[in-house]
Amino acid sequence: MSQTAPRNLISALILVNEIFDSDDESTDSDDESTDSENELYQDEEELNEPSILTKKVVTPTEWFNSMVMVEKKDGSIRLCIDPVDLNKSIKRPHYPIPTLDDVTSKLHGAKVFTKLDARSGYWSILLSDDSSYLMTFSTIYGRYRFKRMPFGIISAQDEFQRRMEDAFEGLEGFEIIIDDMIVYGNTQEEHDERLAAILERALVKGIRFNEEKCEFSVSRVKYFGHVIGSEGMQPDPDKIRAINNMPSPSCREELQTLLGMINYLAKYIPSLSTKNKKLRDLTKADPFIWEEEHTQILEDLKSSIVSNTPFFNHKSNNVELIVDASSHGLGAHLVSEGKVTAYASRSLSKTEQKYSQLEKELYAIVFGCKHFHHYLYGRHVEVTTDHRPLETVVANPIHKAPPRVQRLMLQLQPYDLSLKFRPGSEIPVADALSRLHLGDADPTLEESLDVYVHQVMKDISVNKYSFLRLLAVDIIRMIKIKYS
């Protein structure tokens, strides 16, 4: 059966043509209104038009940034910049973003909930001319500037939170943290009235929601790493699933790794030395035979860890993400105020297992940030790794990194991270999680990693139109080869 050619092969050519085929717009007038306070969102189709997002720059600017193009899940292309130096000079407004404690304190008595996820994100915010010129980026066709808020700007989350709160000011029964909104009511009728008012205001403001991420009129809802319901707030089972479902060790080395993690978490396990004695004895046994009694001991230890794992402190300013990568898995755990509060692990696919160790270690950071997104987004996070070369790679501009590393680094742009090195012996929990990982993989992490830039074999002198013709011929040849 014949397949349909993927959109990205076509959209890449269309995007290049639409963005850079605009020499007639060579003057940089200030005809756009800089008063964007009343304009949070525009029509979604307009936001996908490159001419709405960018404009050519012909005058000197104090700043310019490197450009990176990323393919999205639907096959379309997203323009990104690498504003590392710019972020160092931006004065972040530090708009107060509510914590989960702030939200849950207002939900007493609520029994019906709806979760909404705002669509289009930062691109919905129109920049003033002065701000737009700060977002200038360089291309092979000259310099362009973003007219709307691009990804990676350190103050974006503060501004987006402010705009969202302003948009729904005066309404009752809702809370917003960045682009996640929860609507609640003590009765079904009260909930429905509040939800109708929210949706009506969203229609007036032009705000749209991601239907696939919304949940309507439910008794329990996952919100920022916790499960909220009429009975109160409970920890999300996903945060301790990596411990609950951790497989039994299959060899002496894996058992030693497991015991290293258990000793690190000793404060969560009463009478640890008594409980793990038979496991310690097994490390010296020859041959190594894992039996049913060992499984029961391990289950008891895991139960102690899980039942004593504290809640994440959302008001904490001391948050650490510790990650590690083995040859076949990734591990990550979250530390708040010195206490381990959440665990995560996943296996690597056969393709991912062929990544270099540096790529795997960086992939572990991406995995940890994505898995613990609701805990990490909007706050400064210290990331700990046992791979020292990552410090140098992350400190350099994105455009200087290899293609796959570029795509991984771009996924970290929404987060405020600082990287530090610690020897593997000092991070036993992440090490154990990466070796005794869950058997499932997360395909969403691979969406932007399986697209490769073709190697440049030689330089040829071409103008813009010759380049587009060559690109079109190459794309057509690729389509014929793969889909004939």
Short mmCIF file of C-alpha atoms in Angstrom, two decimals:
data_model
loop_
_atom_site.label_atom_id
_atom_site.label_comp_id
_atom_site.label_asym_id
_atom_site.label_seq_id
_atom_site.Cartn_x
_atom_site.Cartn_y
_atom_site.Cartn_z
CA MET A 1 0.00 0.00 0.00
CA SER A 2 1.42 3.39 -0.94
CA GLN A 3 2.19 5.92 1.76
CA THR A 4 1.55 9.64 1.81
CA ALA A 5 4.62 11.82 1.66
CA PRO A 6 5.25 13.45 5.05
CA ARG A 7 4.45 17.13 5.44
CA ASN A 8 7.88 18.06 6.71
CA LEU A 9 9.54 17.33 3.34
CA ILE A 10 7.23 19.81 1.69
CA SER A 11 6.87 22.35 4.50
CA ALA A 12 10.63 22.84 4.77
CA LEU A 13 10.71 24.18 1.21
CA ILE A 14 7.58 26.27 1.71
CA LEU A 15 8.95 27.79 4.90
CA VAL A 16 12.28 28.74 3.33
CA ASN A 17 10.45 30.33 0.41
CA GLU A 18 7.92 32.25 2.56
CA ILE A 19 10.38 33.57 5.09
CA PHE A 20 13.25 34.59 2.88
CA ASP A 21 11.45 35.50 -0.33
CA SER A 22 10.54 38.95 0.98
CA ASP A 23 13.21 41.31 -0.35
CA ASP A 24 10.52 43.73 -1.42
CA GLU A 25 9.91 44.35 2.29
CA SER A 26 13.32 45.89 2.67
CA THR A 27 12.33 48.82 4.86
CA ASP A 28 11.88 48.35 8.57
CA SER A 29 9.02 50.69 9.30
CA ASP A 30 7.44 51.13 12.66
CA ASP A 31 3.93 50.76 11.31
CA GLU A 32 3.02 48.05 13.77
CA SER A 33 1.23 49.00 16.94
CA THR A 34 3.45 48.52 19.95
CA ASP A 35 0.54 48.53 22.34
CA SER A 36 -0.02 44.80 22.70
CA GLU A 37 -1.68 44.89 26.13
CA ASN A 38 -5.11 44.23 24.64
CA GLU A 39 -3.90 41.69 22.12
CA LEU A 40 -2.95 38.41 23.75
CA TYR A 41 -3.93 36.07 20.93
CA GLN A 42 -4.62 36.32 17.24
CA ASP A 43 -6.11 33.83 14.85
CA GLU A 44 -4.24 30.54 15.10
CA GLU A 45 -3.80 30.24 11.35
CA GLU A 46 -2.17 33.67 11.32
CA LEU A 47 0.25 32.58 14.03
CA ASN A 48 1.49 29.82 11.73
CA GLU A 49 2.37 32.31 9.00
CA PRO A 50 6.10 33.17 8.99
CA SER A 51 5.36 36.76 7.93
CA ILE A 52 3.40 37.24 11.16
CA LEU A 53 6.30 35.94 13.23
CA THR A 54 9.29 37.54 11.53
CA LYS A 55 10.32 40.67 9.66
CA LYS A 56 13.50 41.53 7.78
CA VAL A 57 16.03 43.85 9.43
CA VAL A 58 18.20 46.19 7.36
CA THR A 59 19.29 48.68 10.01
CA PRO A 60 22.12 48.10 12.53
CA THR A 61 21.07 46.36 15.76
CA GLU A 62 22.79 46.00 19.10
CA TRP A 63 21.93 42.31 19.36
CA PHE A 64 21.65 39.34 17.06
CA ASN A 65 21.16 35.68 17.87
CA SER A 66 21.82 32.38 16.17
CA MET A 67 18.89 30.73 14.42
CA VAL A 68 17.92 27.08 14.75
CA MET A 69 15.04 25.35 12.93
CA VAL A 70 13.20 22.49 14.67
CA GLU A 71 10.63 20.11 13.27
CA LYS A 72 7.49 19.80 15.37
CA LYS A 73 5.44 16.64 15.94
CA ASP A 74 2.94 17.54 13.20
CA GLY A 75 5.72 17.93 10.63
CA SER A 76 5.72 21.73 10.56
CA ILE A 77 8.85 23.78 11.23
CA ARG A 78 9.44 25.95 14.31
CA LEU A 79 11.92 28.83 14.22
CA CYS A 80 14.03 29.14 17.37
CA ILE A 81 16.85 31.38 18.49
CA ASP A 82 19.69 30.76 20.93
CA PRO A 83 19.51 33.84 23.22
CA VAL A 84 22.13 32.73 25.78
CA ASP A 85 23.96 36.08 25.84
CA LEU A 86 20.76 38.10 25.56
CA ASN A 87 19.23 36.34 28.58
CA LYS A 88 22.17 37.42 30.70
CA SER A 89 21.25 41.06 30.05
CA ILE A 90 17.46 40.82 30.31
CA LYS A 91 16.01 42.17 33.55
CA ARG A 92 13.51 39.48 34.47
CA PRO A 93 10.34 40.99 36.03
CA HIS A 94 9.89 38.03 38.41
CA TYR A 95 6.12 38.20 38.19
CA PRO A 96 4.69 36.10 41.05
CA ILE A 97 3.77 32.70 39.62
CA PRO A 98 1.39 30.79 41.94
CA THR A 99 2.66 27.66 43.65
CA LEU A 100 0.62 24.50 43.94
CA ASP A 101 0.06 25.31 47.62
CA ASP A 102 -1.46 28.64 46.59
CA VAL A 103 -3.82 26.82 44.23
CA THR A 104 -4.87 23.92 46.47
CA SER A 105 -5.63 26.23 49.39
CA LYS A 106 -8.52 27.64 47.32
CA LEU A 107 -9.97 24.27 46.30
CA HIS A 108 -11.48 23.30 49.65
CA GLY A 109 -14.87 21.70 49.08
CA ALA A 110 -14.47 21.46 45.30
CA LYS A 111 -15.82 18.24 43.79
CA VAL A 112 -15.85 18.83 40.03
CA PHE A 113 -12.81 19.88 38.01
CA THR A 114 -11.78 20.82 34.48
CA LYS A 115 -8.19 21.22 33.30
CA LEU A 116 -7.44 23.47 30.31
CA ASP A 117 -4.14 23.87 28.45
CA ALA A 118 -3.57 27.11 26.53
CA ARG A 119 -2.54 26.77 22.91
CA SER A 120 0.02 28.67 20.80
CA GLY A 121 1.96 29.78 23.88
CA TYR A 122 4.50 32.57 23.69
CA TRP A 123 3.95 33.26 19.98
CA SER A 124 0.65 34.80 20.99
CA ILE A 125 2.43 37.75 22.64
CA LEU A 126 3.12 40.69 20.32
CA LEU A 127 6.48 42.37 20.98
CA SER A 128 7.08 46.11 20.99
CA ASP A 129 9.49 47.36 18.31
CA ASP A 130 12.29 47.86 20.84
CA SER A 131 11.89 44.31 22.14
CA SER A 132 11.55 42.93 18.63
CA TYR A 133 14.95 44.24 17.60
CA LEU A 134 16.51 42.43 20.55
CA MET A 135 15.22 39.20 18.95
CA THR A 136 17.16 39.74 15.72
CA PHE A 137 18.68 36.55 14.34
CA SER A 138 21.04 35.92 11.46
CA THR A 139 20.40 33.73 8.42
CA ILE A 140 22.18 33.08 5.15
CA TYR A 141 19.77 35.63 3.60
CA GLY A 142 20.37 38.39 6.12
CA ARG A 143 18.95 39.36 9.47
CA TYR A 144 15.36 38.96 10.63
CA ARG A 145 13.61 39.75 13.88
CA PHE A 146 10.77 38.09 15.76
CA LYS A 147 7.64 40.18 16.03
CA ARG A 148 6.24 37.80 18.64
CA MET A 149 7.76 36.27 21.75
CA PRO A 150 10.11 33.44 20.74
CA PHE A 151 10.99 30.41 22.82
CA GLY A 152 13.99 30.59 25.13
CA ILE A 153 13.61 34.14 26.48
CA ILE A 154 14.14 34.13 30.25
CA SER A 155 11.31 36.59 30.97
CA ALA A 156 8.74 34.87 28.74
CA GLN A 157 7.08 32.82 31.47
CA ASP A 158 6.59 35.87 33.71
CA GLU A 159 5.00 37.89 30.92
CA PHE A 160 2.80 35.01 29.78
CA GLN A 161 1.54 34.43 33.34
CA ARG A 162 0.67 38.12 33.69
CA ARG A 163 -1.16 38.22 30.36
CA MET A 164 -3.18 35.10 31.18
CA GLU A 165 -4.24 36.43 34.58
CA ASP A 166 -5.21 39.77 33.04
CA ALA A 167 -7.26 38.01 30.36
CA PHE A 168 -9.49 36.22 32.92
CA GLU A 169 -9.53 38.93 35.59
CA GLY A 170 -12.83 39.23 37.44
CA LEU A 171 -13.97 35.63 36.97
CA GLU A 172 -14.30 33.09 39.79
CA GLY A 173 -13.49 29.42 40.27
CA PHE A 174 -10.24 29.07 38.36
CA GLU A 175 -6.48 29.11 38.89
CA ILE A 176 -3.67 29.47 36.33
CA ILE A 177 -0.05 28.39 36.44
CA ILE A 178 1.59 29.50 33.16
CA ASP A 179 -0.51 27.76 30.47
CA ASP A 180 -2.31 25.24 32.70
CA MET A 181 -5.71 26.29 34.05
CA ILE A 182 -7.90 24.44 36.50
CA VAL A 183 -11.62 25.28 36.82
CA TYR A 184 -13.48 23.96 39.86
CA GLY A 185 -16.84 23.98 41.58
CA ASN A 186 -18.49 22.58 44.71
CA THR A 187 -21.38 21.29 42.59
CA GLN A 188 -21.80 20.31 38.97
CA GLU A 189 -23.96 23.37 38.35
CA GLU A 190 -21.47 25.78 39.89
CA HIS A 191 -18.62 24.18 37.93
CA ASP A 192 -20.54 24.37 34.66
CA GLU A 193 -21.40 28.05 35.17
CA ARG A 194 -17.78 28.92 35.90
CA LEU A 195 -16.49 26.87 32.96
CA ALA A 196 -18.99 28.55 30.61
CA ALA A 197 -17.80 31.98 31.78
CA ILE A 198 -14.14 30.97 31.27
CA LEU A 199 -14.78 29.66 27.76
CA GLU A 200 -16.81 32.74 26.83
CA ARG A 201 -13.98 35.02 28.00
CA ALA A 202 -11.47 32.87 26.12
CA LEU A 203 -13.54 33.26 22.95
CA VAL A 204 -13.58 37.05 23.36
CA LYS A 205 -9.84 37.18 23.94
CA GLY A 206 -9.09 34.74 21.14
CA ILE A 207 -7.54 32.20 23.53
CA ARG A 208 -7.55 28.61 22.32
CA PHE A 209 -6.89 25.38 24.18
CA ASN A 210 -5.23 22.08 23.31
CA GLU A 211 -8.17 19.70 23.14
CA GLU A 212 -5.99 16.61 23.57
CA LYS A 213 -4.59 17.97 26.86
CA CYS A 214 -7.87 19.13 28.37
CA GLU A 215 -10.02 17.19 30.85
CA PHE A 216 -13.62 18.23 31.38
CA SER A 217 -15.91 17.76 34.37
CA VAL A 218 -13.99 15.08 36.28
CA SER A 219 -13.81 14.23 39.99
CA ARG A 220 -10.02 13.87 39.99
CA VAL A 221 -7.43 15.60 37.83
CA LYS A 222 -3.64 15.56 37.52
CA TYR A 223 -2.28 19.04 38.05
CA PHE A 224 1.37 19.97 38.41
CA GLY A 225 2.60 16.61 39.60
CA HIS A 226 -0.26 15.85 41.98
CA VAL A 227 -3.71 14.34 41.79
CA ILE A 228 -6.39 16.79 42.97
CA GLY A 229 -9.85 15.55 43.90
CA SER A 230 -12.71 16.00 46.32
CA GLU A 231 -10.73 14.06 48.94
CA GLY A 232 -7.83 16.52 48.71
CA MET A 233 -4.39 16.39 47.15
CA GLN A 234 -2.46 13.15 46.63
CA PRO A 235 0.95 12.45 45.08
CA ASP A 236 0.94 11.49 41.42
CA PRO A 237 1.63 7.72 41.18
CA ASP A 238 3.98 8.45 38.28
CA LYS A 239 6.49 10.11 40.59
CA ILE A 240 7.19 6.85 42.47
CA ARG A 241 6.41 4.38 39.64
CA ALA A 242 10.13 4.03 38.87
CA ILE A 243 10.61 2.65 42.39
CA ASN A 244 7.40 0.60 42.60
CA ASN A 245 8.03 -1.13 39.26
CA MET A 246 11.81 -1.41 39.50
CA PRO A 247 12.84 -4.89 38.29
CA SER A 248 14.80 -7.32 40.44
CA PRO A 249 18.57 -7.38 39.86
CA SER A 250 19.77 -10.12 37.53
CA CYS A 251 23.45 -10.14 38.54
CA ARG A 252 25.77 -9.22 41.38
CA GLU A 253 26.70 -5.85 39.84
CA GLU A 254 23.05 -4.78 39.56
CA LEU A 255 22.43 -5.80 43.18
CA GLN A 256 25.40 -3.73 44.32
CA THR A 257 24.01 -0.77 42.39
CA LEU A 258 20.59 -1.29 44.01
CA LEU A 259 22.09 -1.47 47.50
CA GLY A 260 23.99 1.76 46.83
CA MET A 261 20.69 3.50 46.10
CA ILE A 262 19.00 1.96 49.16
CA ASN A 263 21.82 3.08 51.45
CA TYR A 264 21.51 6.63 50.05
CA LEU A 265 17.79 6.57 50.93
CA ALA A 266 18.38 5.04 54.36
CA LYS A 267 16.51 7.85 56.15
CA TYR A 268 13.30 6.65 54.46
CA ILE A 269 13.77 3.02 55.59
CA PRO A 270 13.51 2.22 59.31
CA SER A 271 15.84 -0.57 60.54
CA LEU A 272 17.57 -0.72 57.18
CA SER A 273 20.60 -2.74 58.33
CA THR A 274 18.30 -5.54 59.49
CA LYS A 275 16.04 -5.49 56.45
CA ASN A 276 18.77 -5.61 53.79
CA LYS A 277 21.14 -8.10 55.49
CA LYS A 278 20.23 -11.01 53.22
CA LEU A 279 20.69 -8.82 50.17
CA ARG A 280 24.12 -7.77 51.39
CA ASP A 281 25.00 -11.41 52.01
CA LEU A 282 23.93 -12.26 48.46
CA THR A 283 26.59 -9.92 47.03
CA LYS A 284 29.21 -12.28 48.47
CA ALA A 285 27.47 -15.53 47.52
CA ASP A 286 28.85 -17.73 44.76
CA PRO A 287 26.97 -18.51 42.61
CA PHE A 288 24.60 -15.52 42.54
CA ILE A 289 21.04 -16.88 42.84
CA TRP A 290 18.10 -14.52 43.26
CA GLU A 291 15.27 -16.26 45.11
CA GLU A 292 11.72 -15.51 46.18
CA GLU A 293 12.74 -14.36 49.66
CA HIS A 294 15.02 -11.76 48.07
CA THR A 295 12.11 -10.50 45.99
CA GLN A 296 9.98 -10.12 49.13
CA ILE A 297 12.76 -8.22 50.90
CA LEU A 298 13.14 -5.90 47.91
CA GLU A 299 9.38 -5.25 47.79
CA ASP A 300 9.38 -4.36 51.49
CA LEU A 301 12.27 -1.95 50.97
CA LYS A 302 10.53 -0.31 47.99
CA SER A 303 7.33 0.01 50.01
CA SER A 304 9.24 1.81 52.78
CA ILE A 305 10.82 4.21 50.29
CA VAL A 306 7.52 4.99 48.59
CA SER A 307 5.45 5.43 51.75
CA ASN A 308 8.02 7.79 53.27
CA THR A 309 8.78 9.88 50.18
CA PRO A 310 7.83 13.47 51.10
CA PHE A 311 5.76 15.89 49.02
CA PHE A 312 7.62 18.24 46.74
CA ASN A 313 7.91 21.68 48.34
CA HIS A 314 6.69 24.08 45.64
CA LYS A 315 7.89 27.08 47.65
CA SER A 316 11.43 25.76 47.78
CA ASN A 317 14.22 27.77 46.19
CA ASN A 318 16.58 24.83 46.48
CA VAL A 319 15.64 22.34 43.77
CA GLU A 320 18.06 19.82 42.30
CA LEU A 321 17.56 17.42 39.39
CA ILE A 322 20.03 14.52 39.48
CA VAL A 323 20.34 12.42 36.31
CA ASP A 324 22.38 9.55 34.93
CA ALA A 325 22.49 7.40 31.79
CA SER A 326 23.62 3.80 31.44
CA SER A 327 24.16 1.91 28.22
CA HIS A 328 20.48 0.92 28.08
CA GLY A 329 18.50 3.27 30.34
CA LEU A 330 17.99 6.73 31.83
CA GLY A 331 17.42 7.63 35.46
CA ALA A 332 16.44 10.86 37.23
CA HIS A 333 15.29 11.95 40.64
CA LEU A 334 14.19 15.22 42.14
CA VAL A 335 15.57 16.70 45.36
CA SER A 336 13.80 19.53 47.20
CA GLU A 337 15.31 21.03 50.35
CA GLY A 338 17.71 18.09 50.52
CA LYS A 339 14.95 15.46 50.34
CA VAL A 340 14.32 13.09 47.44
CA THR A 341 10.72 13.70 46.36
CA ALA A 342 10.25 11.94 43.00
CA TYR A 343 11.82 9.24 40.83
CA ALA A 344 11.78 8.43 37.11
CA SER A 345 13.43 5.97 34.74
CA ARG A 346 12.99 4.65 31.21
CA SER A 347 14.69 2.32 28.81
CA LEU A 348 16.57 3.36 25.69
CA SER A 349 15.46 2.11 22.30
CA LYS A 350 17.92 0.21 20.12
CA THR A 351 18.58 3.40 18.17
CA GLU A 352 19.12 5.46 21.32
CA GLN A 353 21.55 2.89 22.69
CA LYS A 354 23.83 3.80 19.79
CA TYR A 355 24.07 7.43 20.87
CA SER A 356 27.41 8.60 22.21
CA GLN A 357 27.70 8.73 26.00
CA LEU A 358 27.60 12.52 25.95
CA GLU A 359 24.34 12.42 23.98
CA LYS A 360 22.87 9.87 26.41
CA GLU A 361 23.80 11.99 29.41
CA LEU A 362 22.27 15.09 27.82
CA TYR A 363 19.24 13.00 26.88
CA ALA A 364 18.89 12.08 30.56
CA ILE A 365 18.64 15.78 31.42
CA VAL A 366 15.93 16.27 28.77
CA PHE A 367 14.09 13.23 30.11
CA GLY A 368 14.25 14.49 33.68
CA CYS A 369 13.06 17.99 32.75
CA LYS A 370 10.18 16.69 30.62
CA HIS A 371 9.12 14.09 33.21
CA PHE A 372 9.23 16.57 36.10
CA HIS A 373 8.10 19.55 33.99
CA HIS A 374 5.42 20.69 36.42
CA TYR A 375 7.92 20.77 39.26
CA LEU A 376 10.73 22.50 37.35
CA TYR A 377 9.11 24.96 34.96
CA GLY A 378 9.32 28.57 36.08
CA ARG A 379 12.03 28.09 38.71
CA HIS A 380 15.84 27.87 38.76
CA VAL A 381 17.03 24.27 38.89
CA GLU A 382 20.48 22.87 39.58
CA VAL A 383 21.15 19.83 37.40
CA THR A 384 23.71 17.29 38.61
CA THR A 385 25.46 14.89 36.21
CA ASP A 386 28.46 12.60 36.47
CA HIS A 387 29.57 13.44 32.91
CA ARG A 388 31.98 16.38 33.11
CA PRO A 389 32.18 17.11 29.32
CA LEU A 390 28.53 18.21 29.44
CA GLU A 391 29.51 21.34 31.36
CA THR A 392 31.58 22.56 28.40
CA VAL A 393 29.02 21.58 25.75
CA VAL A 394 26.07 23.25 27.49
CA ALA A 395 28.08 26.42 28.12
CA ASN A 396 28.78 26.89 24.38
CA PRO A 397 26.30 28.39 21.86
CA ILE A 398 23.82 25.89 20.46
CA HIS A 399 24.90 26.42 16.84
CA LYS A 400 28.39 25.13 17.67
CA ALA A 401 27.07 21.75 18.87
CA PRO A 402 26.52 18.64 16.68
CA PRO A 403 23.01 18.36 15.19
CA ARG A 404 21.55 15.87 17.67
CA VAL A 405 23.02 17.75 20.62
CA GLN A 406 21.49 20.94 19.18
CA ARG A 407 18.05 19.37 19.15
CA LEU A 408 18.45 18.14 22.72
CA MET A 409 19.64 21.54 23.92
CA LEU A 410 16.68 23.25 22.23
CA GLN A 411 14.31 21.09 24.28
CA LEU A 412 15.92 22.51 27.41
CA GLN A 413 15.35 26.15 26.41
CA PRO A 414 12.11 26.57 28.43
CA TYR A 415 13.97 25.75 31.65
CA ASP A 416 16.29 27.84 33.83
CA LEU A 417 19.09 25.34 34.49
CA SER A 418 22.60 25.40 35.86
CA LEU A 419 24.80 22.33 35.44
CA LYS A 420 27.26 20.90 37.90
CA PHE A 421 29.44 17.79 37.97
CA ARG A 422 29.55 15.16 40.71
CA PRO A 423 31.26 11.75 40.53
CA GLY A 424 28.99 8.78 39.87
CA SER A 425 29.64 7.40 43.35
CA GLU A 426 27.88 10.45 44.80
CA ILE A 427 24.66 10.01 42.81
CA PRO A 428 23.73 6.36 43.53
CA VAL A 429 19.97 6.85 43.13
CA ALA A 430 20.13 8.13 39.55
CA ASP A 431 22.74 5.49 38.75
CA ALA A 432 20.49 2.68 40.04
CA LEU A 433 17.42 4.06 38.25
CA SER A 434 19.32 4.15 34.94
CA ARG A 435 20.49 0.54 35.32
CA LEU A 436 17.33 -0.94 36.87
CA HIS A 437 15.01 1.11 34.71
CA LEU A 438 11.41 0.61 33.71
CA GLY A 439 10.91 -1.24 30.46
CA ASP A 440 8.89 1.48 28.76
CA ALA A 441 10.20 4.27 26.56
CA ASP A 442 8.76 7.72 25.94
CA PRO A 443 8.26 8.24 22.18
CA THR A 444 7.55 11.95 22.66
CA LEU A 445 11.18 12.50 23.59
CA GLU A 446 12.30 11.13 20.23
CA GLU A 447 10.12 13.40 18.10
CA SER A 448 12.83 15.92 17.30
CA LEU A 449 15.80 13.55 17.43
CA ASP A 450 15.15 11.34 14.42
CA VAL A 451 15.56 14.20 11.91
CA TYR A 452 19.08 14.66 10.62
CA VAL A 453 20.72 17.48 8.72
CA HIS A 454 22.39 16.25 5.54
CA GLN A 455 26.15 16.64 5.55
CA VAL A 456 27.54 19.43 3.38
CA MET A 457 29.85 17.66 0.93
CA LYS A 458 31.09 20.78 -0.90
CA ASP A 459 30.42 24.47 -1.21
CA ILE A 460 28.88 25.81 -4.41
CA SER A 461 28.12 29.37 -5.41
CA VAL A 462 24.37 29.77 -5.82
CA ASN A 463 21.89 32.57 -5.43
CA LYS A 464 18.68 32.27 -3.46
CA TYR A 465 16.57 31.01 -6.36
CA SER A 466 19.13 28.45 -7.47
CA PHE A 467 19.27 27.18 -3.91
CA LEU A 468 15.49 26.74 -3.78
CA ARG A 469 15.52 24.87 -7.09
CA LEU A 470 18.25 22.53 -5.85
CA LEU A 471 16.36 22.01 -2.60
CA ALA A 472 13.14 21.20 -4.47
CA VAL A 473 14.92 18.68 -6.70
CA ASP A 474 16.49 17.03 -3.66
CA ILE A 475 13.17 16.81 -1.82
CA ILE A 476 11.41 15.33 -4.86
CA ARG A 477 14.17 12.73 -5.20
CA MET A 478 13.81 11.82 -1.52
CA ILE A 479 10.04 11.43 -1.89
CA LYS A 480 10.41 9.21 -4.95
CA ILE A 481 12.96 6.98 -3.23
CA LYS A 482 11.02 6.56 0.00
CA TYR A 483 7.41 6.57 -1.19
CA SER A 484 7.47 5.11 -4.69
#
